[in-house]
Every structure is written in C-alpha cells, then in structure tokens.
Amino acid sequence: MSITVTNITKSFGTQKALDNISFSINKGEIVGFLGPNGAGKSTMMKILTTYHTTDEGEANVNSFDVITDKQNVQKSIGYLPEHNPLYLDMYVKEYLAFNADVYKTPKNRIAEVIIQTGLQPEAHKKISELSKGYRQRVGLAAALLHNPDVLILDEPTTGLDPNQLLEIRKLIKDISKEKTILLSTHIMKEVEAVCDRVLIINKGVLVADKKLNELRTEEEQIIEIEFDFRVEEAFLKKLPHAIKVKNIGGFNYEITFNTTTDMRPVVFDFAHDNQLKTLQLSRKNKNLESLFTELTQ
C-alpha cells in the first residue's frame, strides 16, 4: 500500500475536523478526494504530509509512520498545496535549484522536471511573469524534483481557465503513470477525467469509497439538452426509459433515464423528428454527482 490511514481523529479546540477515518490507497492509483468546504480534506492531507499530527489513529506513507518517521515520509511525498507557495522574485530555474538543495537532489533533475512538466518555454522567466497555469506547473515540478512515489495535490486546478485546466489535467494524467496520486478537488469533471476511485468526506467522516467504473456501470444516467424553445416536460417523459424530466432554466432540460445505453442519439433523433433544434446535448455522470449531493447535504 502507498497510503494507509487507520482510525484517524483530529480536533482543533472543540471542532472535530476528522472523526475516525480509515482508508488505503494502492500503488499506482489516482484517487479523488471530495467533500464540501470545511469537510476535513486539507486537514487529512496535512496529516499525511506530516504538517499536522493526529489526536488518535495511525497513518503510513510507503510504510513509514507519519509521526515517528517524518523524514522518510517527506522524502516519499511530493506535495502541491492549495495555495502554491512560490517565491515570485525568483527565476523558474533558480527556484527549482533552491528546492533541489533542500532535498539534496542532483541538479540534473531540474532539467528533467522542466521537460516533464512542459516548462521549457517559460523556464528563463521570473515566476512573477508566469500565468497561473505555468505557476502550477512550477509547483508540480518542485513536488517532483526528489522523484517521490506519492503525489498529494490539493485543488491543483483552482482558478485556471479552460485551456490551462486541460493542460494541467493532462499533465497529472501523464505523471500518474509512475506515481500514486491523491487529488483533492471540488470539480466533478476533474475526478471523472483523471481518477480511478473517489473518497468522499463530510463533516470529518468518510462517507463513501467508490471506484469510478462501478459508478459508471450503474443504470441511471442524466442527459442535459437545450432546445430552441420551451417543451412540455410530459412530452419529453414519453422517451424510452425516461423516469424523470426537469426544466433547469430557460429551454434547458435534464432527462433521467433508467438504462446503461447511451441515450444521447435517442434524444437527438427525438428532437429532429419533432422539428426541435438541439442547441446543446451532453451526458452527465449522474451517479457521482448525485452520490456527492446525497452524502454531503
């Protein structure tokens, strides 16, 4: 196991941030860590990175105890916190050299992580001159310098524009071929795009541990469609396998189907046959979104 957490409890004053949490993550897995704000995600990550200690329970990274063997845990982990702590007045290579000295890492690793994270076009610049997407790349490069087995990423795509988000998502996916990754995010599409499994935490309690392929094979699905004018919901409910229709504003509808068959072609043909223009048509992972909502509201 890359990460093992057993009966972890952590409080800050009278506030219990984590309540008897247990889970494990196998080598090579990419696990999404979901939960509302204040659920305890960052606290758990800070325990795994040895920044916080536990009140009760145990946690191990690469079989090293986070309390009694902090140095080996720190060597095993690359950590990108939510607020990426960069020295803006440093040049990219200068900042990575500084981090290489901290980890006592050979200097040739700097060129390797620059290539790995796609920083070549900006490597000659000061960090203050970089876009947020490239600053995130610098943070990832620093986390990868000492070639850790485990990466812990806390909201790595927050505040990125769509193009930057896709770039960082691809980068994380590429890195995952060699690393175990625990990824905290609020973005469901992020989990769907890169993760094998999801952990959901609410009010300090672990409320779900599911593989994404298990959720995808469950029968219900939601199709979101936008027409060029309003349609009666009862009319849409006549579609095969439709069990629920909801107008979500304007001419936009969510149609829930009870089948594993992709219903997008059926909905499109239905619109065409009834002389409706389809302005938008997409399939949502109903199961992940509804599971999150059900367990955290």
Coordinates of C-alpha atoms in Angstrom, one line a residue:
M1 CA 0.0 0.0 0.0
S2 CA 1.2 3.5 -0.8
I3 CA -1.0 5.2 1.8
T4 CA -2.7 3.6 4.8
V5 CA -5.0 5.6 7.2
T6 CA -6.4 3.8 10.3
N7 CA -8.9 5.4 12.7
I8 CA -7.6 8.9 12.3
T9 CA -9.2 11.6 14.6
K10 CA -8.1 15.2 14.7
S11 CA -9.7 18.1 16.6
F12 CA -8.9 21.9 16.7
G13 CA -10.3 23.1 20.1
T14 CA -13.9 21.9 20.2
Q15 CA -14.1 21.5 16.4
K16 CA -13.6 17.8 15.3
A17 CA -12.0 18.1 11.8
L18 CA -11.6 14.3 11.3
D19 CA -13.6 11.6 13.0
N20 CA -12.3 8.0 13.0
I21 CA -11.3 8.0 9.3
S22 CA -9.8 4.9 7.7
F23 CA -8.8 4.1 4.0
S24 CA -5.9 2.8 2.0
I25 CA -4.6 3.6 -1.5
N26 CA -2.7 1.1 -3.6
K27 CA 0.4 1.9 -5.5
G28 CA -0.4 3.4 -8.9
E29 CA -3.9 4.5 -8.1
I30 CA -5.3 8.0 -8.8
V31 CA -7.8 8.8 -6.0
G32 CA -10.1 11.8 -6.0
F33 CA -10.7 13.3 -2.5
L34 CA -14.1 15.1 -2.5
G35 CA -16.0 17.0 0.1
P36 CA -17.6 20.4 0.8
N37 CA -15.6 23.3 2.2
G38 CA -14.6 22.5 5.8
A39 CA -15.1 18.8 5.4
G40 CA -11.6 17.9 6.5
K41 CA -9.8 17.2 3.2
S42 CA -6.9 19.7 3.8
T43 CA -6.5 18.5 7.4
M44 CA -6.2 14.9 6.2
M45 CA -3.6 15.9 3.6
K46 CA -1.6 17.9 6.1
I47 CA -1.5 14.9 8.4
L48 CA -0.2 12.7 5.5
T49 CA 2.5 15.3 4.7
T50 CA 3.5 15.5 8.5
Y51 CA 2.4 19.1 8.8
H52 CA -0.3 18.2 11.4
T53 CA -0.2 15.4 14.0
T54 CA -3.1 13.1 14.8
D55 CA -5.0 13.0 18.1
E56 CA -5.8 9.3 17.6
G57 CA -5.1 6.7 14.9
E58 CA -2.2 6.0 12.6
A59 CA -1.2 6.9 9.0
N60 CA 1.6 5.5 6.9
V61 CA 3.1 6.5 3.6
N62 CA 5.2 3.9 1.8
S63 CA 5.1 2.0 5.1
F64 CA 6.6 5.0 7.0
D65 CA 4.7 6.3 10.0
V66 CA 3.8 10.0 9.7
I67 CA 4.5 10.6 13.4
T68 CA 7.6 8.5 14.1
D69 CA 9.3 8.6 10.7
K70 CA 8.6 12.1 9.3
Q71 CA 11.8 12.5 7.3
N72 CA 11.2 9.3 5.2
V73 CA 7.5 10.3 4.7
Q74 CA 8.6 13.7 3.4
K75 CA 11.1 12.0 1.1
S76 CA 8.3 9.8 -0.2
I77 CA 5.8 12.6 -0.9
G78 CA 5.5 15.4 -3.4
Y79 CA 3.0 18.0 -2.2
L80 CA 1.3 20.8 -4.0
P81 CA -0.9 22.7 -1.5
E82 CA -4.0 24.7 -2.5
H83 CA -2.1 28.0 -2.3
N84 CA 1.0 27.2 -4.2
P85 CA 3.9 28.9 -2.1
L86 CA 6.2 30.3 -4.8
Y87 CA 9.0 32.9 -4.5
L88 CA 7.8 35.3 -7.2
D89 CA 11.1 37.2 -7.5
M90 CA 13.0 34.1 -8.3
Y91 CA 13.5 32.7 -11.8
V92 CA 12.0 29.3 -12.6
K93 CA 15.4 27.5 -12.7
E94 CA 16.6 29.4 -9.6
Y95 CA 13.5 28.4 -7.6
L96 CA 13.9 24.7 -8.7
A97 CA 17.6 24.8 -7.8
F98 CA 16.7 26.2 -4.4
N99 CA 14.3 23.2 -3.8
A100 CA 16.8 20.8 -5.2
D101 CA 19.3 22.0 -2.5
V102 CA 16.6 21.4 0.2
Y103 CA 16.0 17.8 -0.9
K104 CA 19.7 17.3 -1.7
T105 CA 18.6 16.3 -5.2
P106 CA 21.1 16.1 -8.1
K107 CA 21.0 19.3 -10.2
N108 CA 20.3 17.2 -13.4
R109 CA 16.8 16.6 -12.0
I110 CA 16.0 20.3 -12.7
A111 CA 16.2 19.9 -16.5
E112 CA 14.3 16.6 -16.3
V113 CA 11.3 18.0 -14.3
I114 CA 11.2 21.1 -16.6
I115 CA 10.7 18.8 -19.6
Q116 CA 8.3 16.6 -17.7
T117 CA 6.0 19.5 -16.7
G118 CA 6.3 21.3 -20.1
L119 CA 8.0 24.4 -18.6
Q120 CA 10.7 24.8 -21.3
P121 CA 9.1 27.9 -23.0
E122 CA 8.9 29.7 -19.7
A123 CA 11.9 28.4 -17.8
H124 CA 14.0 31.5 -18.4
K125 CA 11.4 33.8 -16.8
K126 CA 10.8 35.1 -13.3
I127 CA 7.9 33.3 -11.6
S128 CA 6.0 36.7 -11.3
E129 CA 5.9 36.8 -15.1
L130 CA 4.1 33.5 -15.5
S131 CA 0.4 32.8 -16.0
K132 CA -1.4 30.9 -13.2
G133 CA -1.3 27.7 -15.3
Y134 CA 2.5 27.9 -15.6
R135 CA 2.9 28.7 -11.9
Q136 CA 1.0 25.5 -11.2
R137 CA 3.5 23.7 -13.4
V138 CA 6.3 25.2 -11.4
G139 CA 4.7 23.9 -8.2
L140 CA 4.3 20.4 -9.7
A141 CA 7.9 20.5 -10.9
A142 CA 9.1 21.3 -7.4
A143 CA 7.0 18.5 -6.0
L144 CA 8.5 16.1 -8.5
L145 CA 12.2 17.1 -8.0
H146 CA 13.1 14.4 -5.5
N147 CA 11.2 11.8 -7.5
P148 CA 8.6 10.8 -4.8
D149 CA 6.5 7.7 -5.1
V150 CA 3.3 9.6 -3.9
L151 CA 1.9 12.9 -5.0
I152 CA -0.6 14.8 -2.9
L153 CA -2.4 17.6 -4.8
D154 CA -4.7 20.0 -3.1
E155 CA -7.0 21.8 -5.6
P156 CA -4.4 21.9 -8.3
T157 CA -6.7 23.4 -11.0
T158 CA -8.5 26.1 -8.9
G159 CA -8.7 29.4 -10.8
L160 CA -7.4 28.1 -14.1
D161 CA -9.0 29.0 -17.4
P162 CA -10.4 26.1 -19.5
N163 CA -7.2 25.7 -21.6
Q164 CA -4.9 25.8 -18.5
L165 CA -7.2 23.3 -16.8
L166 CA -7.0 20.9 -19.7
E167 CA -3.2 21.3 -19.8
I168 CA -2.8 20.6 -16.0
R169 CA -5.2 17.7 -16.2
K170 CA -3.2 16.1 -19.0
L171 CA 0.0 16.7 -17.0
I172 CA -1.4 15.0 -13.9
K173 CA -2.6 12.0 -16.0
D174 CA 0.9 11.7 -17.6
I175 CA 2.6 11.8 -14.2
S176 CA 0.2 9.2 -12.8
K177 CA 1.8 6.5 -15.0
E178 CA 4.6 6.4 -12.4
K179 CA 3.1 7.8 -9.2
T180 CA 0.3 7.2 -6.7
I181 CA -1.8 10.4 -6.6
L182 CA -4.3 11.7 -4.0
L183 CA -6.1 14.6 -5.6
S184 CA -8.4 16.9 -3.7
T185 CA -10.9 18.9 -5.8
H186 CA -14.4 20.4 -5.9
I187 CA -14.7 19.7 -9.7
M188 CA -16.6 16.5 -10.6
K189 CA -15.3 16.6 -14.2
E190 CA -11.8 16.6 -12.8
V191 CA -12.4 13.3 -10.9
E192 CA -14.1 11.8 -14.0
A193 CA -11.2 12.8 -16.2
V194 CA -8.3 11.6 -14.2
C195 CA -9.3 9.4 -11.2
D196 CA -9.7 5.6 -10.7
R197 CA -11.5 6.0 -7.5
V198 CA -13.2 8.5 -5.2
L199 CA -13.3 9.1 -1.5
I200 CA -16.0 11.5 -0.2
I201 CA -15.7 13.1 3.2
N202 CA -18.3 15.1 5.0
K203 CA -18.1 16.8 8.4
G204 CA -14.9 14.9 9.2
V205 CA -16.4 11.5 8.4
L206 CA -15.6 9.3 5.4
V207 CA -19.0 8.7 3.8
A208 CA -18.0 6.9 0.5
D209 CA -15.2 5.0 -1.1
K210 CA -16.1 4.0 -4.7
K211 CA -14.3 3.0 -7.9
L212 CA -15.4 5.3 -10.8
N213 CA -16.1 2.3 -13.1
E214 CA -18.6 1.0 -10.5
L215 CA -20.5 4.2 -10.7
R216 CA -20.4 4.3 -14.5
T217 CA -21.9 0.9 -14.8
E218 CA -25.0 1.7 -12.6
E219 CA -28.1 2.1 -14.7
E220 CA -29.3 5.6 -14.2
Q221 CA -27.9 8.4 -16.4
I222 CA -28.8 12.1 -17.0
I223 CA -28.9 13.7 -20.4
E224 CA -28.8 17.5 -20.4
I225 CA -30.3 19.1 -23.5
E226 CA -31.1 22.7 -24.7
F227 CA -33.8 23.3 -27.3
D228 CA -34.6 26.5 -29.3
F229 CA -37.9 26.9 -27.4
R230 CA -39.8 25.5 -24.4
V231 CA -41.1 21.9 -24.5
E232 CA -43.7 20.3 -22.2
E233 CA -42.0 18.1 -19.6
A234 CA -44.7 15.4 -20.1
F235 CA -43.8 15.3 -23.8
L236 CA -40.2 14.5 -23.0
K237 CA -41.1 11.9 -20.5
K238 CA -42.5 9.8 -23.3
L239 CA -38.9 9.0 -24.4
P240 CA -37.9 5.3 -23.9
H241 CA -36.6 4.6 -20.3
A242 CA -37.2 8.2 -19.2
I243 CA -38.1 8.2 -15.5
K244 CA -37.7 12.0 -14.7
V245 CA -37.7 15.2 -16.6
K246 CA -36.7 18.6 -15.1
N247 CA -36.5 22.1 -16.6
I248 CA -33.3 23.6 -15.2
G249 CA -33.9 27.1 -16.7
G250 CA -35.0 28.6 -19.9
F251 CA -35.0 25.9 -22.6
N252 CA -32.6 23.6 -20.8
Y253 CA -33.8 20.2 -19.5
E254 CA -32.3 17.3 -17.6
I255 CA -33.8 13.9 -18.5
T256 CA -33.0 11.0 -16.3
F257 CA -33.0 7.5 -17.9
N258 CA -33.0 4.1 -16.3
T259 CA -30.7 2.3 -18.7
T260 CA -27.0 1.8 -19.3
T261 CA -27.4 2.5 -23.1
D262 CA -26.2 6.0 -24.1
M263 CA -29.4 7.9 -24.7
R264 CA -27.9 10.9 -26.5
P265 CA -28.6 9.6 -30.0
V266 CA -32.2 8.8 -29.0
V267 CA -32.8 12.3 -27.6
F268 CA -31.2 13.9 -30.7
D269 CA -33.4 11.8 -33.1
F270 CA -36.5 12.7 -30.9
A271 CA -35.7 16.4 -31.3
H272 CA -35.1 16.1 -35.0
D273 CA -38.3 14.1 -35.6
N274 CA -40.3 16.7 -33.7
Q275 CA -38.7 19.6 -35.6
L276 CA -36.8 20.9 -32.5
K277 CA -33.4 22.4 -32.8
T278 CA -30.8 20.9 -30.4
L279 CA -28.5 23.7 -29.2
Q280 CA -26.6 21.6 -26.6
L281 CA -26.6 17.9 -25.7
S282 CA -24.4 16.2 -23.1
R283 CA -24.3 13.3 -20.8
K284 CA -23.6 13.8 -17.1
N285 CA -22.2 11.4 -14.6
K286 CA -25.4 11.3 -12.6
N287 CA -24.1 8.7 -10.2
L288 CA -21.1 10.7 -9.0
E289 CA -22.9 14.0 -8.7
S290 CA -26.0 12.5 -7.1
L291 CA -23.9 10.5 -4.7
F292 CA -21.9 13.5 -3.6
T293 CA -25.1 15.6 -3.2
E294 CA -26.9 12.8 -1.3
L295 CA -24.0 12.3 1.1
T296 CA -23.0 15.9 1.8
Q297 CA -26.2 17.8 2.0

